[in-house]
mmCIF file of N, CA, C and O in Angstrom:
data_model
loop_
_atom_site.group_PDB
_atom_site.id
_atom_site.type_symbol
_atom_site.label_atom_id
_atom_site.label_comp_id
_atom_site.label_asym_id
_atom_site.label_seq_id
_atom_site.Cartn_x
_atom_site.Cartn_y
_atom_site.Cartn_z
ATOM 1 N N UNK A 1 25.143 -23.864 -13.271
ATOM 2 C CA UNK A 1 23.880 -23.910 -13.980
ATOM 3 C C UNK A 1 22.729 -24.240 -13.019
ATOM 4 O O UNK A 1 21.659 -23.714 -13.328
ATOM 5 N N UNK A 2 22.732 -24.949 -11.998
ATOM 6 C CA UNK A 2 21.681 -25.663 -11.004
ATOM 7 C C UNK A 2 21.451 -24.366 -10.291
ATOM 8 O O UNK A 2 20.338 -23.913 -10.022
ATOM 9 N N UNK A 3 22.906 -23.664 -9.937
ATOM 10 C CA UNK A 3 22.080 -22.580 -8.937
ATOM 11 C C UNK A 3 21.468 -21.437 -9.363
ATOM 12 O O UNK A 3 20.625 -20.773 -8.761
ATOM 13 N N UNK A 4 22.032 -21.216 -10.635
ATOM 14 C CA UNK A 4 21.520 -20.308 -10.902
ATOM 15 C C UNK A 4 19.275 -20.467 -11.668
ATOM 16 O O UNK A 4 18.444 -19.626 -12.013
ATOM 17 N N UNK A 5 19.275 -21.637 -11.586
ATOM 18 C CA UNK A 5 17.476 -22.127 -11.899
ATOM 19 C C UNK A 5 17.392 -22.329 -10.558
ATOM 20 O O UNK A 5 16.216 -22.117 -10.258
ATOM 21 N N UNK A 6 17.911 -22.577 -9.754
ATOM 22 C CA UNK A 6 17.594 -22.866 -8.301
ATOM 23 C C UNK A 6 17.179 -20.900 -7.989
ATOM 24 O O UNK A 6 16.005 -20.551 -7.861
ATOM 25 N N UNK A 7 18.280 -19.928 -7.920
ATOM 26 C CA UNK A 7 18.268 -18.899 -7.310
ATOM 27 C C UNK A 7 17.085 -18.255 -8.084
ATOM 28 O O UNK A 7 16.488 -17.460 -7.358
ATOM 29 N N UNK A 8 16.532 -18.359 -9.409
ATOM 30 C CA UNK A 8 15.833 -17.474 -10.689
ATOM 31 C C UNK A 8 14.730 -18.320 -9.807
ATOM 32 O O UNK A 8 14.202 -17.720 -8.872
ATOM 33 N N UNK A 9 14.396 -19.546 -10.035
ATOM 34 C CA UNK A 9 12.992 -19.874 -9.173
ATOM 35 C C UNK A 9 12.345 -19.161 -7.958
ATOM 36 O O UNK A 9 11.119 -19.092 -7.864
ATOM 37 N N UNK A 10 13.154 -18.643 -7.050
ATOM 38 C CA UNK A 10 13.061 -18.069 -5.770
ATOM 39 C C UNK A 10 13.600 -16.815 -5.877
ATOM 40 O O UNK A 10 13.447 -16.345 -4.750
ATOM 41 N N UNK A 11 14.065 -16.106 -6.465
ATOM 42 C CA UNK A 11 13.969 -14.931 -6.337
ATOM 43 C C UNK A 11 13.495 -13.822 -7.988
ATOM 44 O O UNK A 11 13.104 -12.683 -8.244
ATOM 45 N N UNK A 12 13.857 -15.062 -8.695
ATOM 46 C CA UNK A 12 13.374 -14.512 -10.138
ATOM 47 C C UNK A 12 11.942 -13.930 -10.732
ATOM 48 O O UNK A 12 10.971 -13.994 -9.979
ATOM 49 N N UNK A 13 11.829 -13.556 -11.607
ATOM 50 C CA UNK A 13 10.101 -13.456 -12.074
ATOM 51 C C UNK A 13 8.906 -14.410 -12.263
ATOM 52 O O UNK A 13 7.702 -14.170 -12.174
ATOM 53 N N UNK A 14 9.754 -15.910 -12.635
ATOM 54 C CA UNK A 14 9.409 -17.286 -12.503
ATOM 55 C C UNK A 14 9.222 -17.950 -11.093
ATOM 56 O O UNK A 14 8.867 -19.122 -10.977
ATOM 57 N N UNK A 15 9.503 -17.065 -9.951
ATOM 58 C CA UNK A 15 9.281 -17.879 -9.104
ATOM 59 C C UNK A 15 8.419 -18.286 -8.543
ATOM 60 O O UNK A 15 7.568 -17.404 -8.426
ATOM 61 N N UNK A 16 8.014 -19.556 -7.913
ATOM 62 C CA UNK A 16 6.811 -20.369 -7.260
ATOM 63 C C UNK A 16 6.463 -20.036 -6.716
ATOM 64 O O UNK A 16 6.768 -20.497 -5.616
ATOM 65 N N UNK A 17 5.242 -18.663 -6.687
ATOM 66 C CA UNK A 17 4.848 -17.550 -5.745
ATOM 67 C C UNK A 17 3.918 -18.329 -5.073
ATOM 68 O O UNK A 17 4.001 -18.410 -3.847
ATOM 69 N N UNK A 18 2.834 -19.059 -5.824
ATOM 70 C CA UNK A 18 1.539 -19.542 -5.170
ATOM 71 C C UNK A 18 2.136 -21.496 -4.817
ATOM 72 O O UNK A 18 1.169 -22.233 -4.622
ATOM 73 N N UNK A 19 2.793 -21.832 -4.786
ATOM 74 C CA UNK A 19 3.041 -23.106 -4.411
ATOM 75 C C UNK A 19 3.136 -23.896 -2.760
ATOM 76 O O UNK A 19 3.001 -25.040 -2.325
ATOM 77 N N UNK A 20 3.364 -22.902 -2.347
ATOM 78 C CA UNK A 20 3.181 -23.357 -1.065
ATOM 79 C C UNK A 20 1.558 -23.291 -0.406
ATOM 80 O O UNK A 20 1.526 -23.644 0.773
ATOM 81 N N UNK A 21 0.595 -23.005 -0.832
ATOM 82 C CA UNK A 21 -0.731 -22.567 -0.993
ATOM 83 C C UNK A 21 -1.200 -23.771 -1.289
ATOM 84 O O UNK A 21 -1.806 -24.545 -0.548
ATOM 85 N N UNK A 22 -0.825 -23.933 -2.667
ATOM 86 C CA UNK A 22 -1.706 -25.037 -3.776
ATOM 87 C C UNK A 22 -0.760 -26.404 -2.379
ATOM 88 O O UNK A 22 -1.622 -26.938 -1.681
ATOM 89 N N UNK A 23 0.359 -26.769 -2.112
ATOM 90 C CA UNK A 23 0.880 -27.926 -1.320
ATOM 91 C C UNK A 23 -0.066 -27.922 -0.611
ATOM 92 O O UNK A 23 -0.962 -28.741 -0.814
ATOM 93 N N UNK A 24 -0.154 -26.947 0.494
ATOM 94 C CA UNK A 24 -0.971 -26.932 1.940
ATOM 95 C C UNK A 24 -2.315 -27.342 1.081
ATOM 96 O O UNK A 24 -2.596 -28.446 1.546
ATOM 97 N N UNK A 25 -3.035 -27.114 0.336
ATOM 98 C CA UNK A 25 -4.402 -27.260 0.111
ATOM 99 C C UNK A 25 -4.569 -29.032 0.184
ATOM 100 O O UNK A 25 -5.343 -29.810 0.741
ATOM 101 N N UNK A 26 -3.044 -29.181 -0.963
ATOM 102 C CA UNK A 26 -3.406 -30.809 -1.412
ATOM 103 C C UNK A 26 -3.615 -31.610 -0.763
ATOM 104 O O UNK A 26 -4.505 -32.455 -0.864
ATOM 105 N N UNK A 27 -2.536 -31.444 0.319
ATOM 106 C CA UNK A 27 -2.333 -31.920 1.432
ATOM 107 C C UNK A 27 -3.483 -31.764 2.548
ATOM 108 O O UNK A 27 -3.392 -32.587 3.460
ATOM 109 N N UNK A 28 -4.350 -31.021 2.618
ATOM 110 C CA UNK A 28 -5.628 -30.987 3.456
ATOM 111 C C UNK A 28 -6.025 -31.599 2.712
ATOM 112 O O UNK A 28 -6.858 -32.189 3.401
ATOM 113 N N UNK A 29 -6.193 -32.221 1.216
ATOM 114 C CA UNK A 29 -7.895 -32.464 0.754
ATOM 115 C C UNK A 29 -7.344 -34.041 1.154
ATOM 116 O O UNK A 29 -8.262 -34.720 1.613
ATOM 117 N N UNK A 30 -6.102 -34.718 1.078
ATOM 118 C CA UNK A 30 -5.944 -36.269 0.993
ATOM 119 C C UNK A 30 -6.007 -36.349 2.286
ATOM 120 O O UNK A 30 -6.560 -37.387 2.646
ATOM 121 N N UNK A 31 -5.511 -35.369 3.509
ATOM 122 C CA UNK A 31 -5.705 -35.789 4.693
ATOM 123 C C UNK A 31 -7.105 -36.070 5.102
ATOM 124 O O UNK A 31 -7.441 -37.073 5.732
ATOM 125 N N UNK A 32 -8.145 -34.837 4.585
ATOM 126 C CA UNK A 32 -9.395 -35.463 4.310
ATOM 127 C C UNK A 32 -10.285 -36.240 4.139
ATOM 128 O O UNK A 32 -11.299 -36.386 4.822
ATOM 129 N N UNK A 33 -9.846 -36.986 2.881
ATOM 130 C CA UNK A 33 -10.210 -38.192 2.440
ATOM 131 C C UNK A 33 -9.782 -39.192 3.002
ATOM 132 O O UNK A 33 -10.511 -40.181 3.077
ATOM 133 N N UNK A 34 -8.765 -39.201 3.431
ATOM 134 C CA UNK A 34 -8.101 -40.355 4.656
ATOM 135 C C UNK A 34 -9.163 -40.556 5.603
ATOM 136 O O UNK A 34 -9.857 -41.572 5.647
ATOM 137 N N UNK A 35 -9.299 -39.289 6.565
ATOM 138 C CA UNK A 35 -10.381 -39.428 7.551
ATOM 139 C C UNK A 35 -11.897 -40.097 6.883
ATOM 140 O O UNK A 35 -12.422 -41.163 7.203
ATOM 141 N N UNK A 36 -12.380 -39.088 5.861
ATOM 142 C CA UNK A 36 -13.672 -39.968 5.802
ATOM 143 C C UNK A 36 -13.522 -41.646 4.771
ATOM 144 O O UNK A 36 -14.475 -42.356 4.452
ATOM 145 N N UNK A 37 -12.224 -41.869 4.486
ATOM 146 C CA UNK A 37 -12.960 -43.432 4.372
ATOM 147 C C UNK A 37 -12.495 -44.026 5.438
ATOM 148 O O UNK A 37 -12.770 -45.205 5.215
ATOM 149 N N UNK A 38 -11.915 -43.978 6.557
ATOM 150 C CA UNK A 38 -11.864 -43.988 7.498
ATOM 151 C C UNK A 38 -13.336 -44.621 8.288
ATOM 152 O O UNK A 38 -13.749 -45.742 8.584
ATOM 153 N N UNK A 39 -13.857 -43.140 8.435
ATOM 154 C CA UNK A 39 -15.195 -43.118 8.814
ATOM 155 C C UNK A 39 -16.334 -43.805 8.390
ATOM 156 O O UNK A 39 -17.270 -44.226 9.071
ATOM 157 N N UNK A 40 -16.079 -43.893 6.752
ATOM 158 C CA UNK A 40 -16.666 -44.543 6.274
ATOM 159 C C UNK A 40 -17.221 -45.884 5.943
ATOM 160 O O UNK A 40 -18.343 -46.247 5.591
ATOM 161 N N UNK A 41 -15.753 -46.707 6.229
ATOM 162 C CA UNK A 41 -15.389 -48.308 6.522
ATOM 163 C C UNK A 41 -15.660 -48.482 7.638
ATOM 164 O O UNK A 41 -15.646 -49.676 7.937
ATOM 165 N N UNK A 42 -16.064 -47.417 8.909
ATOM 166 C CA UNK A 42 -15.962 -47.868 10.390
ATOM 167 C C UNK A 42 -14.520 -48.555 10.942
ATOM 168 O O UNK A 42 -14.557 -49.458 11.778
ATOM 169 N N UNK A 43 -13.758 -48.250 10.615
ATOM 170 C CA UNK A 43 -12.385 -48.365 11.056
ATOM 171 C C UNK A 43 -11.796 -47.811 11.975
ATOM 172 O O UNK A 43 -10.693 -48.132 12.418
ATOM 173 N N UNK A 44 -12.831 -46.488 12.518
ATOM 174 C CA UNK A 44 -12.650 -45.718 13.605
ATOM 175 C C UNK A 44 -12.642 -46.423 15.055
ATOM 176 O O UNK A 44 -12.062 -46.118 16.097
ATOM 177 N N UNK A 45 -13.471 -47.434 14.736
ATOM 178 C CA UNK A 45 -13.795 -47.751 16.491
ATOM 179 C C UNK A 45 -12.233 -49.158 16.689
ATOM 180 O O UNK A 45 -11.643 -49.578 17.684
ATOM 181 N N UNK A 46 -12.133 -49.384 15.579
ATOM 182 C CA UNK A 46 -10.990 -50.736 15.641
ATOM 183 C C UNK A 46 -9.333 -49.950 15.724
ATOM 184 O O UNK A 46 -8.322 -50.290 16.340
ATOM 185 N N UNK A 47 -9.603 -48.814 14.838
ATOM 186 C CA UNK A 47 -8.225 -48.021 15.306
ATOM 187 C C UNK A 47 -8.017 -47.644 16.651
ATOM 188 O O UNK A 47 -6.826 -47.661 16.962
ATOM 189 N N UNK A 48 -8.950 -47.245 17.722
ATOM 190 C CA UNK A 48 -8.795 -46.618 19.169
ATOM 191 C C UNK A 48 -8.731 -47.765 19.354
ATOM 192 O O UNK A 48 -7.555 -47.856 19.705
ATOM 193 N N UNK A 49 -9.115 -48.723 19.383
ATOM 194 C CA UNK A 49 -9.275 -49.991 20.285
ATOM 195 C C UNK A 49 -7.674 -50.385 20.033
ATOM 196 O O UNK A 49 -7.131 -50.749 21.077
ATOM 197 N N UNK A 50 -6.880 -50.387 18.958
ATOM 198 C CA UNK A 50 -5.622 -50.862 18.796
ATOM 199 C C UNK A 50 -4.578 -50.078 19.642
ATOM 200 O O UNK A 50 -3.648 -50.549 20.297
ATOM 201 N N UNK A 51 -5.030 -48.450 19.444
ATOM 202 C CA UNK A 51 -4.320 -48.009 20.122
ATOM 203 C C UNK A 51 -4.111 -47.716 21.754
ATOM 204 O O UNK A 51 -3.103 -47.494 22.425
ATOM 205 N N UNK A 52 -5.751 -47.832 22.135
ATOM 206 C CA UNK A 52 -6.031 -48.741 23.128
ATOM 207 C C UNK A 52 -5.275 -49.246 24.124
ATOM 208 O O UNK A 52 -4.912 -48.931 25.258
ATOM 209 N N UNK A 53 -5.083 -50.578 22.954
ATOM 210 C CA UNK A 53 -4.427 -52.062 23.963
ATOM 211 C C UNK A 53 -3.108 -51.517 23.734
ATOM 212 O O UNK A 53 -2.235 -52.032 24.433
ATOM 213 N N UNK A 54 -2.709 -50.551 22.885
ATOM 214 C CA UNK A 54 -0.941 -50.731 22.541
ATOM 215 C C UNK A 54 -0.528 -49.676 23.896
ATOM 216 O O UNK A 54 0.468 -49.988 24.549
ATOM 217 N N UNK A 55 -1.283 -48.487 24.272
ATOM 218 C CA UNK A 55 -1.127 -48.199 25.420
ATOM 219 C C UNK A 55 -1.282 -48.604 26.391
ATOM 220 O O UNK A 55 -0.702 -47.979 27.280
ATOM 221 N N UNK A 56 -1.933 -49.572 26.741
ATOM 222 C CA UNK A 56 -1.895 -50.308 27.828
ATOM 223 C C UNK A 56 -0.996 -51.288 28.318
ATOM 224 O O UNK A 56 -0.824 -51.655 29.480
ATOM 225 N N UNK A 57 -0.153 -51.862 26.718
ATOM 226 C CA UNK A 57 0.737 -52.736 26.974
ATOM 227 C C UNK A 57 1.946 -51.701 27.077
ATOM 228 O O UNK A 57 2.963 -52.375 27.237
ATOM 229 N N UNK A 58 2.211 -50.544 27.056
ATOM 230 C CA UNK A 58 3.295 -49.905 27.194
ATOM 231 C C UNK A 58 3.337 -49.444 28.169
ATOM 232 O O UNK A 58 4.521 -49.186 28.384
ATOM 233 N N UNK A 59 2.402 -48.977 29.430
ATOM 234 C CA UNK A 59 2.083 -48.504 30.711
ATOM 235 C C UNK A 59 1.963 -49.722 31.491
ATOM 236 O O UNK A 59 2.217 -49.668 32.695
ATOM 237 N N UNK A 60 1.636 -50.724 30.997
ATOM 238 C CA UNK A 60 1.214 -51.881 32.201
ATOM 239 C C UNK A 60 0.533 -52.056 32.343
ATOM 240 O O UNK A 60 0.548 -52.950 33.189
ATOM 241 N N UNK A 61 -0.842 -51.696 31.958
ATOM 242 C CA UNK A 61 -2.114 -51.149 33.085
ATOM 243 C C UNK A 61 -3.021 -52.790 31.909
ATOM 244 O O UNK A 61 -4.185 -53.131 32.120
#
């Protein structure tokens, strides 16, 4: 029973033609919004600075 709603999804008339589309989109708009409150809080200059020192303590320098 599973494979056969598994196989009808993907190759059937029902299948999730536009879904990988609508994912990729969603997924840009939250990566998005990540960045600008990001930007927005000024969290930008304290994130390089962390990553920064964390490279420096892993090189030595």
């Amino acid at each position: 029973m599973w494979t056969r709603t598994v196989i009808s999804r993907t190759r059937g008339t029902n299948r999730d033609a536009g879904a990988g589309f609508v994912e990729y989109a969603g997924l840009m708009i939250l990566i998005a919004g990540i960045f600008t409150m990001i930007h927005g809080l000024g969290l930008d200059g304290v994130i390089s600075g962390a990553i920064m020192t964390a490279v420096s303590n892993v090189t030595g320098g």
